[in-house]
mmCIF file of N, CA and C in Angstrom:
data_model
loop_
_atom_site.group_PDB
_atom_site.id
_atom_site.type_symbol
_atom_site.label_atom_id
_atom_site.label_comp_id
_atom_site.label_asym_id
_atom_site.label_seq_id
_atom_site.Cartn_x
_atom_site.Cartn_y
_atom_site.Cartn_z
ATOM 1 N N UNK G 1 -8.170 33.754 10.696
ATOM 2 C CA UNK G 1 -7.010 33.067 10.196
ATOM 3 C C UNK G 1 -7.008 33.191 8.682
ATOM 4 N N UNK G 2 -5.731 33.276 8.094
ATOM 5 C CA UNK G 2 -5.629 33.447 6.538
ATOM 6 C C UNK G 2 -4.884 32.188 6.422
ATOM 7 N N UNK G 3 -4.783 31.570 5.084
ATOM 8 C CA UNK G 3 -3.935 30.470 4.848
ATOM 9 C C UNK G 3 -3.335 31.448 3.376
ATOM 10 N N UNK G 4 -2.158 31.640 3.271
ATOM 11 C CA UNK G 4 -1.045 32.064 2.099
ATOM 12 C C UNK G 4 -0.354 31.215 1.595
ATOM 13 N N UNK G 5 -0.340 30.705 0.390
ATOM 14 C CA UNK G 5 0.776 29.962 -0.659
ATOM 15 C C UNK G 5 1.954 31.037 -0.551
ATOM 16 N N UNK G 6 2.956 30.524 -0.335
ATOM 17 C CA UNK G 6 3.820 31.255 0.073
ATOM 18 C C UNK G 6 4.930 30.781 -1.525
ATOM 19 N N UNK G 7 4.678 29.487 -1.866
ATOM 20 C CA UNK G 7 5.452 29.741 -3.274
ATOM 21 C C UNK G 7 4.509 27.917 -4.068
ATOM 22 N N UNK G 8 3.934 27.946 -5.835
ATOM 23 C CA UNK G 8 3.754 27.423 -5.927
ATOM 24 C C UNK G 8 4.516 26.932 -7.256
ATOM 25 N N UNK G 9 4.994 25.839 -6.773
ATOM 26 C CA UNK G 9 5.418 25.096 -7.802
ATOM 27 C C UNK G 9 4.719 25.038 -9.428
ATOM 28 N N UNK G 10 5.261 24.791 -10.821
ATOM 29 C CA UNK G 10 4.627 24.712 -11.726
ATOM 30 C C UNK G 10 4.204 23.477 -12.046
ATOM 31 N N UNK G 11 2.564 23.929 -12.314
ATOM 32 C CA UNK G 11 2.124 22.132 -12.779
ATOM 33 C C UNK G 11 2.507 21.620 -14.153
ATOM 34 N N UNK G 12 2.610 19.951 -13.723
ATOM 35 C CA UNK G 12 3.312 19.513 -15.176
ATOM 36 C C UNK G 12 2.031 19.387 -16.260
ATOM 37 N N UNK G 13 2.638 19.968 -17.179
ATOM 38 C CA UNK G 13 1.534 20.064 -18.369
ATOM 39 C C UNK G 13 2.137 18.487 -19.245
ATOM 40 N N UNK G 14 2.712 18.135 -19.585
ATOM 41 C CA UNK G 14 2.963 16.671 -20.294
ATOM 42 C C UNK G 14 3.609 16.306 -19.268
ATOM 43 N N UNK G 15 3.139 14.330 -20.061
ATOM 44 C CA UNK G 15 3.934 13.649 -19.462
ATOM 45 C C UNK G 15 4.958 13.083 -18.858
ATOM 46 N N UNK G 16 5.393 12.245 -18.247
ATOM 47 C CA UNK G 16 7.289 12.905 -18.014
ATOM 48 C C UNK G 16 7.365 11.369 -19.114
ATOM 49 N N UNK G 17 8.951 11.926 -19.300
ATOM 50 C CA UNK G 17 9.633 10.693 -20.835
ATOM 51 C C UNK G 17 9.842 9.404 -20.083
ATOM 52 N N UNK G 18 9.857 8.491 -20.796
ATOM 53 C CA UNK G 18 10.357 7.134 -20.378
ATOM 54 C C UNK G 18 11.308 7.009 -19.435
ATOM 55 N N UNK G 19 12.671 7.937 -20.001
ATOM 56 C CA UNK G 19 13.371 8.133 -18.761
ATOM 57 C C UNK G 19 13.393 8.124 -17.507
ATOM 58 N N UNK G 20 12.625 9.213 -17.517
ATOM 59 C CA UNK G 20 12.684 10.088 -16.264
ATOM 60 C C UNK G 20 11.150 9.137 -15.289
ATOM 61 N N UNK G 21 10.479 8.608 -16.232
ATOM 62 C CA UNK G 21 9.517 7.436 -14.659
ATOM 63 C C UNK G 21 10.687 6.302 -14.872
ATOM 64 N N UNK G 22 11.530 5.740 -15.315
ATOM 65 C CA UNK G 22 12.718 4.971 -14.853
ATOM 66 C C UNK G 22 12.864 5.171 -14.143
ATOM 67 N N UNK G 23 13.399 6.271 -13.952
ATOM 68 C CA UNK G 23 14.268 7.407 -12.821
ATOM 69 C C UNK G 23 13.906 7.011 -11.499
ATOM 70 N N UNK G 24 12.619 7.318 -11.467
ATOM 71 C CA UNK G 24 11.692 8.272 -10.451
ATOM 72 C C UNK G 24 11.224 6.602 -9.647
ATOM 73 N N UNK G 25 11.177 5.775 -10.807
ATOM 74 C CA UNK G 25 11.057 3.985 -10.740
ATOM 75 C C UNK G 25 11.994 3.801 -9.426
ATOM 76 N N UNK G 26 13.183 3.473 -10.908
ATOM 77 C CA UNK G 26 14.218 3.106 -9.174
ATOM 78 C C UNK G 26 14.542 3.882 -7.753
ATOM 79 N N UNK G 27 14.206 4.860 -8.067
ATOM 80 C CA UNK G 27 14.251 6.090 -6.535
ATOM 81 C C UNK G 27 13.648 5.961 -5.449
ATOM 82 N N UNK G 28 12.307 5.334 -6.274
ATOM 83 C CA UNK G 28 11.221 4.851 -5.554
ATOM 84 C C UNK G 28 11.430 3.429 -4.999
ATOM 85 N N UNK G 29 12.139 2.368 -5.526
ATOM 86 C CA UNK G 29 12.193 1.372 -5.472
ATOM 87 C C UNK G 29 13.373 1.476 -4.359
ATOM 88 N N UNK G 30 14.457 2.611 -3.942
ATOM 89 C CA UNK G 30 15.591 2.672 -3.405
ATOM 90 C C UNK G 30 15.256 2.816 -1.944
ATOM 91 N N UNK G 31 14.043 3.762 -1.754
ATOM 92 C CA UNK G 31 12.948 4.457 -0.887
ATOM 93 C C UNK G 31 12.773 3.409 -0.017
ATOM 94 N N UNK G 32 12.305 2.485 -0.471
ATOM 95 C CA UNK G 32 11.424 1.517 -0.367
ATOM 96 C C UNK G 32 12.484 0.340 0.459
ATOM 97 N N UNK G 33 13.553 0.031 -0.067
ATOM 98 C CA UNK G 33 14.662 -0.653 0.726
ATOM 99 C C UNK G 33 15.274 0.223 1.661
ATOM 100 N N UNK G 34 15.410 1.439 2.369
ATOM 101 C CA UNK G 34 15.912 2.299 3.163
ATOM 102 C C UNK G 34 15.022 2.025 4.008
ATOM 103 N N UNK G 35 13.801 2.405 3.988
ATOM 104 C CA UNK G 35 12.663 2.283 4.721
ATOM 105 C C UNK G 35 12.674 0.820 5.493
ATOM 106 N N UNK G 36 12.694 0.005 4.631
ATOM 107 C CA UNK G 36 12.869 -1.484 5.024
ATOM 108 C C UNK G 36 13.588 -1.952 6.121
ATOM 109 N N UNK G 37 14.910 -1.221 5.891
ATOM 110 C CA UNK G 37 16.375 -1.437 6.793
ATOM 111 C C UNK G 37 15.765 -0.624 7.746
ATOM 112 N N UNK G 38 15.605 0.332 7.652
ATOM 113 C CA UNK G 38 15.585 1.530 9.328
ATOM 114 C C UNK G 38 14.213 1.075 9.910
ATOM 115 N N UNK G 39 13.713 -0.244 9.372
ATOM 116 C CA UNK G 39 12.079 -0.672 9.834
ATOM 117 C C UNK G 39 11.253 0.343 10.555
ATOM 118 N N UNK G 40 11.130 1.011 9.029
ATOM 119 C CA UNK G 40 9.930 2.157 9.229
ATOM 120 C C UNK G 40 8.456 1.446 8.157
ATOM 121 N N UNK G 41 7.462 1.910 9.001
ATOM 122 C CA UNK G 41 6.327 1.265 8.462
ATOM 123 C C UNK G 41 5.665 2.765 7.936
ATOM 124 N N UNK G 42 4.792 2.626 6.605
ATOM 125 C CA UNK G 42 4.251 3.785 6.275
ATOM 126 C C UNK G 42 2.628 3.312 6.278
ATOM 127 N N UNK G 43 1.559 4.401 6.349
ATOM 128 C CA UNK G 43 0.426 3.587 6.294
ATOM 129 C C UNK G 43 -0.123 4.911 5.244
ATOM 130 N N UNK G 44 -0.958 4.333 4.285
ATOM 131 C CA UNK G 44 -2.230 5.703 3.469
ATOM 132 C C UNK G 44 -3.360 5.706 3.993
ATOM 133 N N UNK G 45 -3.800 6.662 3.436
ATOM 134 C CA UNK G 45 -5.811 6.822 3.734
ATOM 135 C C UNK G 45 -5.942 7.564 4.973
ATOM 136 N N UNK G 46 -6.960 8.048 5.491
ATOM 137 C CA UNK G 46 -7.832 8.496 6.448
ATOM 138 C C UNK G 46 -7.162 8.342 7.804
ATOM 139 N N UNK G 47 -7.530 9.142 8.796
ATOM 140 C CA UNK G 47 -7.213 9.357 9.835
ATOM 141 C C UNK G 47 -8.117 8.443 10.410
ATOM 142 N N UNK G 48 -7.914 7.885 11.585
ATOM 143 C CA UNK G 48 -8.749 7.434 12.714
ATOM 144 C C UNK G 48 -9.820 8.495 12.850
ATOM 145 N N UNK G 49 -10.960 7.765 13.126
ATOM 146 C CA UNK G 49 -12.344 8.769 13.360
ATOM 147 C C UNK G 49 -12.566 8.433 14.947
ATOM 148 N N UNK G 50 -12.514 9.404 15.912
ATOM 149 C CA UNK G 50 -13.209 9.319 17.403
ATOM 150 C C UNK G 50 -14.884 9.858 17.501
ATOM 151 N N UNK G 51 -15.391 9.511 17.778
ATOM 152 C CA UNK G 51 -16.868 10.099 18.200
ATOM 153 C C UNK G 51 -17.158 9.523 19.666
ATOM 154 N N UNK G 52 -16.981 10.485 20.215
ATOM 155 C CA UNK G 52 -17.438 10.664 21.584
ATOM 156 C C UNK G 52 -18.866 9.535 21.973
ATOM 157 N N UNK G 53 -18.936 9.048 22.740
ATOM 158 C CA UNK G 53 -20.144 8.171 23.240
ATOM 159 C C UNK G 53 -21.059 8.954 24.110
ATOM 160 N N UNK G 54 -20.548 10.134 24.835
ATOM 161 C CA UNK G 54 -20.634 10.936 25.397
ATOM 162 C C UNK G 54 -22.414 11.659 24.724
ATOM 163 N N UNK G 55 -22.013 12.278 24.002
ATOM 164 C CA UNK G 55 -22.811 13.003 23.215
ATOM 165 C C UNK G 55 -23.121 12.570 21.591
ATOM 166 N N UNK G 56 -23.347 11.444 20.916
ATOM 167 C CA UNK G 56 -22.881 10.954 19.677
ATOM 168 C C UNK G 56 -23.622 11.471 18.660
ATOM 169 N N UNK G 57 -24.786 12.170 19.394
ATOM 170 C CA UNK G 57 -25.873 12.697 18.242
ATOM 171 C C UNK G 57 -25.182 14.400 17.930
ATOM 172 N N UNK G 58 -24.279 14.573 18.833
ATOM 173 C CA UNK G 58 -24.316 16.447 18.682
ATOM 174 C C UNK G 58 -23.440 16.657 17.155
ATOM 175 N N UNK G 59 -23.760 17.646 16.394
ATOM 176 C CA UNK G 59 -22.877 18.130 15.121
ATOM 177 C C UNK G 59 -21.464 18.010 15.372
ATOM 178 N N UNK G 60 -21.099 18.361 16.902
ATOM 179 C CA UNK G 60 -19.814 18.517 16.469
ATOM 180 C C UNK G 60 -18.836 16.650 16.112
ATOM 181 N N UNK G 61 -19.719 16.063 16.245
ATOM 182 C CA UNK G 61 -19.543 14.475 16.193
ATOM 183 C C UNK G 61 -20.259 13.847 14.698
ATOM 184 N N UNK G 62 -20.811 14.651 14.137
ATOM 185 C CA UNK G 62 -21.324 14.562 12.972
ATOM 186 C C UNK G 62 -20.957 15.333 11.450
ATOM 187 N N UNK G 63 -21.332 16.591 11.516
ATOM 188 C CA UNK G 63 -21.167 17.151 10.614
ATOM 189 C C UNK G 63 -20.311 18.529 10.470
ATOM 190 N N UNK G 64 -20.075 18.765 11.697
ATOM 191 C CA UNK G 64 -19.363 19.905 12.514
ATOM 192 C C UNK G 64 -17.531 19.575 12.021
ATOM 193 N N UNK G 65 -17.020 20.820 11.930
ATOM 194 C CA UNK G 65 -15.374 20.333 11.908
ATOM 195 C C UNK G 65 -14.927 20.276 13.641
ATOM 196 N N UNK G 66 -15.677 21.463 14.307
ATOM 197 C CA UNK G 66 -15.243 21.953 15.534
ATOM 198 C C UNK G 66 -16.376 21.444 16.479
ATOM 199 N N UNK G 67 -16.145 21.992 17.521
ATOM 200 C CA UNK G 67 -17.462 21.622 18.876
ATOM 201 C C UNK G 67 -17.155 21.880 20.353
ATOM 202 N N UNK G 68 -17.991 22.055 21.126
ATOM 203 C CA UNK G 68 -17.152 22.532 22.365
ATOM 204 C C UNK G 68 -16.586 21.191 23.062
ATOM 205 N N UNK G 69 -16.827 20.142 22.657
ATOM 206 C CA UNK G 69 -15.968 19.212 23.477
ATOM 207 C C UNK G 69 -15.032 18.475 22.606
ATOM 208 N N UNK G 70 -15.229 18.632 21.314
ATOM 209 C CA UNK G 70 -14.347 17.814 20.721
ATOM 210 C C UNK G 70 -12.338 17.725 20.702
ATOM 211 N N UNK G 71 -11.977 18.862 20.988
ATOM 212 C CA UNK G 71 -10.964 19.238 21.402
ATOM 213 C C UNK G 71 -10.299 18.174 22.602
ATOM 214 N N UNK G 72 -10.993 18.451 23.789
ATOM 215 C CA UNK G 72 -11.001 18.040 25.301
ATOM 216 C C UNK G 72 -11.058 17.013 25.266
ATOM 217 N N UNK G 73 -12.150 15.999 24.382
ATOM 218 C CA UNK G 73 -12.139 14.928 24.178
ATOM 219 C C UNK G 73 -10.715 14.374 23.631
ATOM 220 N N UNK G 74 -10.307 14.045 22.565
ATOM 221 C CA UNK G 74 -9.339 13.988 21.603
ATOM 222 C C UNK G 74 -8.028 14.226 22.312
ATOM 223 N N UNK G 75 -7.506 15.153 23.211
ATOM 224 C CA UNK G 75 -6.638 15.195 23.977
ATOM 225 C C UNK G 75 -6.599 14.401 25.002
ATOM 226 N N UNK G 76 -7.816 13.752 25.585
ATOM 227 C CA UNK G 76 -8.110 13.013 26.586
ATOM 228 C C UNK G 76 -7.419 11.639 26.186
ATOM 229 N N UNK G 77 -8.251 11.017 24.638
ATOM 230 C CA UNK G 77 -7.584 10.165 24.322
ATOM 231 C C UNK G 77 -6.486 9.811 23.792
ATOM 232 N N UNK G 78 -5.612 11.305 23.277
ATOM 233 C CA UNK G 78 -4.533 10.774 22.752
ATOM 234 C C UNK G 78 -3.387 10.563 24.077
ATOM 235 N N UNK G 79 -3.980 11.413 24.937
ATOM 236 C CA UNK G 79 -3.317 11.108 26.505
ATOM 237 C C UNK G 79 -3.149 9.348 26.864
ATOM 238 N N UNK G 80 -4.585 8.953 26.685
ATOM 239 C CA UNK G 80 -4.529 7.428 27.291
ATOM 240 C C UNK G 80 -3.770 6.376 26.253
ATOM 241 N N UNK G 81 -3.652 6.953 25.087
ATOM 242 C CA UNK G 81 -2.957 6.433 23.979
ATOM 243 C C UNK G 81 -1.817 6.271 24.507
ATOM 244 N N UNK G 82 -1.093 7.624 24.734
ATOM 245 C CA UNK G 82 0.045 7.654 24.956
ATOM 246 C C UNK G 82 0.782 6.661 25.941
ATOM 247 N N UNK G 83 -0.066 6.640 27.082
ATOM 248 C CA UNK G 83 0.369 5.620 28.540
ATOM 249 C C UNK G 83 0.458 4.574 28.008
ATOM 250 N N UNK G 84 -0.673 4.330 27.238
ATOM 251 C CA UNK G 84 -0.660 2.685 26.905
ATOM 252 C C UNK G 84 0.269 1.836 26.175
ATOM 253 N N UNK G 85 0.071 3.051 24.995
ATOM 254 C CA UNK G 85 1.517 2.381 24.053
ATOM 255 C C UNK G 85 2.567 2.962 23.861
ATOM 256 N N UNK G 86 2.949 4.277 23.742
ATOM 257 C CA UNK G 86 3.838 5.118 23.953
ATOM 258 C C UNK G 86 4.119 5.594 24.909
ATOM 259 N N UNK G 87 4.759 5.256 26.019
ATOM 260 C CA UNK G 87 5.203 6.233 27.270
ATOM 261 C C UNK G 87 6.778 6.802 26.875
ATOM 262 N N UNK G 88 6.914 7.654 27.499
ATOM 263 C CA UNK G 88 7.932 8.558 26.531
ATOM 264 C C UNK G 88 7.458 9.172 25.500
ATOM 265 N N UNK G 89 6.590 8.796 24.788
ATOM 266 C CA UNK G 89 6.170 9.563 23.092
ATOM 267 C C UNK G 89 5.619 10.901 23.566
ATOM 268 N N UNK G 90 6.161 11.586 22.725
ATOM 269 C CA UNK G 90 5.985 13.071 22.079
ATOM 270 C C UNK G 90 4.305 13.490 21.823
ATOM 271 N N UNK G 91 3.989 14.263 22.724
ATOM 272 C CA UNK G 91 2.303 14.141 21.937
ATOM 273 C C UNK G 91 2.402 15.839 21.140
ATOM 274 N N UNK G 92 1.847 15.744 20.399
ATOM 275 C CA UNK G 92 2.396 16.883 19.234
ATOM 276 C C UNK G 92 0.599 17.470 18.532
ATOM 277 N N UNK G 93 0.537 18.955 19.192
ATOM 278 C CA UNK G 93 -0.797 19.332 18.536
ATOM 279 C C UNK G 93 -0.593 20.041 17.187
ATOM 280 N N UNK G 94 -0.850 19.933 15.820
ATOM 281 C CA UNK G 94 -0.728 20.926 14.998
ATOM 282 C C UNK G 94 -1.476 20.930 14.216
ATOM 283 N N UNK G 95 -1.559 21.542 12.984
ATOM 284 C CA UNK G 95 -2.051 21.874 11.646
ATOM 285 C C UNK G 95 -2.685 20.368 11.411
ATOM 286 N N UNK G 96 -3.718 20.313 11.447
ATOM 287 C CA UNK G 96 -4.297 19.007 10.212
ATOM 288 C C UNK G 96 -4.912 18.883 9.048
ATOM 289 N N UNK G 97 -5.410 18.306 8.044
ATOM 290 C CA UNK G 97 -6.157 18.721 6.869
ATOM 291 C C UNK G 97 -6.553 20.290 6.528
ATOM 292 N N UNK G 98 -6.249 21.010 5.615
ATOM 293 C CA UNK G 98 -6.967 21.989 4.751
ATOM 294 C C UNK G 98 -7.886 21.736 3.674
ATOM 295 N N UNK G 99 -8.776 21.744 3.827
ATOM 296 C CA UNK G 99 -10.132 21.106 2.690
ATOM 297 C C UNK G 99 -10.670 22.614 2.188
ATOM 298 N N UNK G 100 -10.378 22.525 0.973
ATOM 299 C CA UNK G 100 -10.153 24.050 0.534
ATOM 300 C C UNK G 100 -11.809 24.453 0.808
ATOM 301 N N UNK G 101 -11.979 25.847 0.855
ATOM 302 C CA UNK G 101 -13.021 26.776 0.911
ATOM 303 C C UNK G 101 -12.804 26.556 2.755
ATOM 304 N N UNK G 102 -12.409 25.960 3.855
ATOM 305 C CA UNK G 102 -11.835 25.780 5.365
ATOM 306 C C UNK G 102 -11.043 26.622 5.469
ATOM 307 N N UNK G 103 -10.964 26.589 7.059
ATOM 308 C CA UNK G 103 -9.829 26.778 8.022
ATOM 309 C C UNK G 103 -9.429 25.518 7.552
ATOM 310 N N UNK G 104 -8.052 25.493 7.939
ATOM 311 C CA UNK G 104 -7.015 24.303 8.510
ATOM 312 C C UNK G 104 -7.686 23.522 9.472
ATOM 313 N N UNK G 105 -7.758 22.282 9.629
ATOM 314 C CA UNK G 105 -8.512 21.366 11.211
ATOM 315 C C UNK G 105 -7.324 21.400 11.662
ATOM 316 N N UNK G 106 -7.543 20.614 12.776
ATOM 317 C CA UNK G 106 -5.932 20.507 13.769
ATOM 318 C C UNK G 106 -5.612 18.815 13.615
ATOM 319 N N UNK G 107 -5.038 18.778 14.245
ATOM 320 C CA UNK G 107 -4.334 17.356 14.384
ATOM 321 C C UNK G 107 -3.675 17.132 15.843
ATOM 322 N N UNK G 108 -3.937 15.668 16.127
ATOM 323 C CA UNK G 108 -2.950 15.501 17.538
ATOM 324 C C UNK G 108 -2.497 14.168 16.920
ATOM 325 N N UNK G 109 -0.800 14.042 16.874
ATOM 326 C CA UNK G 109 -0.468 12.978 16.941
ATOM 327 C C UNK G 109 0.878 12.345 18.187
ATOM 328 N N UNK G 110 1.049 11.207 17.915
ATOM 329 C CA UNK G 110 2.008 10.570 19.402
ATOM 330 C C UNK G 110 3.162 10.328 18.332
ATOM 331 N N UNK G 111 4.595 10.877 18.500
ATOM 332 C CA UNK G 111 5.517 9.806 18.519
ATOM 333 C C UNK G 111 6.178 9.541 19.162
ATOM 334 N N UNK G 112 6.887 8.029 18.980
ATOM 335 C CA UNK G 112 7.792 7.212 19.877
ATOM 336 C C UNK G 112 8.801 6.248 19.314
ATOM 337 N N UNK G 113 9.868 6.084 19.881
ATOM 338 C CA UNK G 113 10.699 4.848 19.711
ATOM 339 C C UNK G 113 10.190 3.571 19.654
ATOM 340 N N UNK G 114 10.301 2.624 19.147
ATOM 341 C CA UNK G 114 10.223 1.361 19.285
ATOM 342 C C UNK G 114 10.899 0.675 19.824
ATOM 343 N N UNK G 115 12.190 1.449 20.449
ATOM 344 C CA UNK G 115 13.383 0.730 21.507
ATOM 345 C C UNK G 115 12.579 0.972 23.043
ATOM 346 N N UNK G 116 11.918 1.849 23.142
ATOM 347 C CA UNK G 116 11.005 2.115 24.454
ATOM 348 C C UNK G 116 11.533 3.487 25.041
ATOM 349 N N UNK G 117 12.889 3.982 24.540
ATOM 350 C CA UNK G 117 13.766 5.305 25.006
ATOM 351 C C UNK G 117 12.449 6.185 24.794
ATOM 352 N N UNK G 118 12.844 7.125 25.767
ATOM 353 C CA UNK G 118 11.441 8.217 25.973
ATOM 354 C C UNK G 118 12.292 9.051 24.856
ATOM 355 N N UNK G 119 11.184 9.785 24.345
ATOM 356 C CA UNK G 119 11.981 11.399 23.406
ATOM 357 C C UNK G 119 10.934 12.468 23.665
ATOM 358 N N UNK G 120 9.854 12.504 24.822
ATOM 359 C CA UNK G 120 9.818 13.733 25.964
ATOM 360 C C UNK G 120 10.005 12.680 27.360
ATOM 361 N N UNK G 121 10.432 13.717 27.844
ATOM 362 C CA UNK G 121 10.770 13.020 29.416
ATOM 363 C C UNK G 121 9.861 13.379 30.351
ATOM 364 N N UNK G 122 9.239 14.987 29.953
ATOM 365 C CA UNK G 122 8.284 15.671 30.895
ATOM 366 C C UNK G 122 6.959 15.948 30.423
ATOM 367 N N UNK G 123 6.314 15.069 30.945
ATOM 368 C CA UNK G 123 4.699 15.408 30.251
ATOM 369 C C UNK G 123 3.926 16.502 30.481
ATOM 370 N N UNK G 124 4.200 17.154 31.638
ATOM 371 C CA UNK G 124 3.685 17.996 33.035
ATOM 372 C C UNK G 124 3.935 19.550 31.836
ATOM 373 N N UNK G 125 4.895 19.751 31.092
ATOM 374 C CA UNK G 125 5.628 20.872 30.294
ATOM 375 C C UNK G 125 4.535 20.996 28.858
ATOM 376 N N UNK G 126 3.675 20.399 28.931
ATOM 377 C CA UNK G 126 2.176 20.337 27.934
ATOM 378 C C UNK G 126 1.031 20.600 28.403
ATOM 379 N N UNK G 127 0.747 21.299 28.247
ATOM 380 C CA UNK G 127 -1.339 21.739 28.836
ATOM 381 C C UNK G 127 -1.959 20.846 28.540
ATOM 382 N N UNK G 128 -2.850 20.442 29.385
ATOM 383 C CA UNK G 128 -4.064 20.089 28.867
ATOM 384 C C UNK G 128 -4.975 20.854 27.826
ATOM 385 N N UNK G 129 -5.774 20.215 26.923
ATOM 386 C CA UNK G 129 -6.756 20.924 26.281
ATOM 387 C C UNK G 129 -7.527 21.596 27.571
ATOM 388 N N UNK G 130 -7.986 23.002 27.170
ATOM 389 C CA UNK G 130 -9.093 23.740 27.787
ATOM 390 C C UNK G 130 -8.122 24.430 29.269
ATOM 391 N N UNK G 131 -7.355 24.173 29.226
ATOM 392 C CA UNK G 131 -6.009 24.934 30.380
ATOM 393 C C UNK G 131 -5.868 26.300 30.117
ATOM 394 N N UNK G 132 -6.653 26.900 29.880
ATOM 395 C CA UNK G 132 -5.892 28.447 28.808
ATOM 396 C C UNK G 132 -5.274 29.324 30.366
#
């Protein structure tokens, strides 16, 4: 796998003027009431950490990015995730963290409505991990 910058923006060498963090102030502050109304919640920091009970001493649960079960695992639970609190939710495998001198890790995340409306209908139309 290669990872390509496909276009990079220029870094800011000075500060920006009084203005323009005004600006960027209220935009942010505008953000922030939109979000409010469409009661969207945002969260920072770190991903949830799983470690298998299974095997808790092996690398790939330690110091490892990859492992032969960690995959299988992780799909397992974002499966039971899903039933529990999201039925209908979208389970979505992709791209996760790039920690430079890496590959890309992966990512599995769920989304869903909070009205309870499904937005997949067919779960069966997704593999399991390890299905190849």
């Amino acid at each position: 796998m290669r990872v390509t910058r496909l276009r990079e923006a220029p870094r800011i060498t000075a500060p920006f003027s009084d203005d323009a963090w005004s600006a960027l102030d209220v935009l942010g502050e505008q953000v922030d009431r939109d979000l409010a109304a469409g009661d969207v919640r945002l969260t920072m920091g770190g991903e949830p950490t799983f470690v298998s009970i299974d095997d808790f001493q092996a690398a790939e649960w330690n110091t490892d990015a990859v492992g032969p079960t960690k995959r299988e695992k992780a799909d397992e639970l974002a499966l039971r995730l899903r039933a529990r609190f999201a039925r209908g939710g979208l389970l979505h495998h992709g791209q996760g963290k790039c920690i430079r001198g890496s590959l890309p890790r992966w990512a599995f995340a769920i989304y869903w409505r909070k009205d309870g409306e499904p937005i997949w209908r067919n779960p069966d139309l997704i593999a399991p991990e390890g299905a190849h």
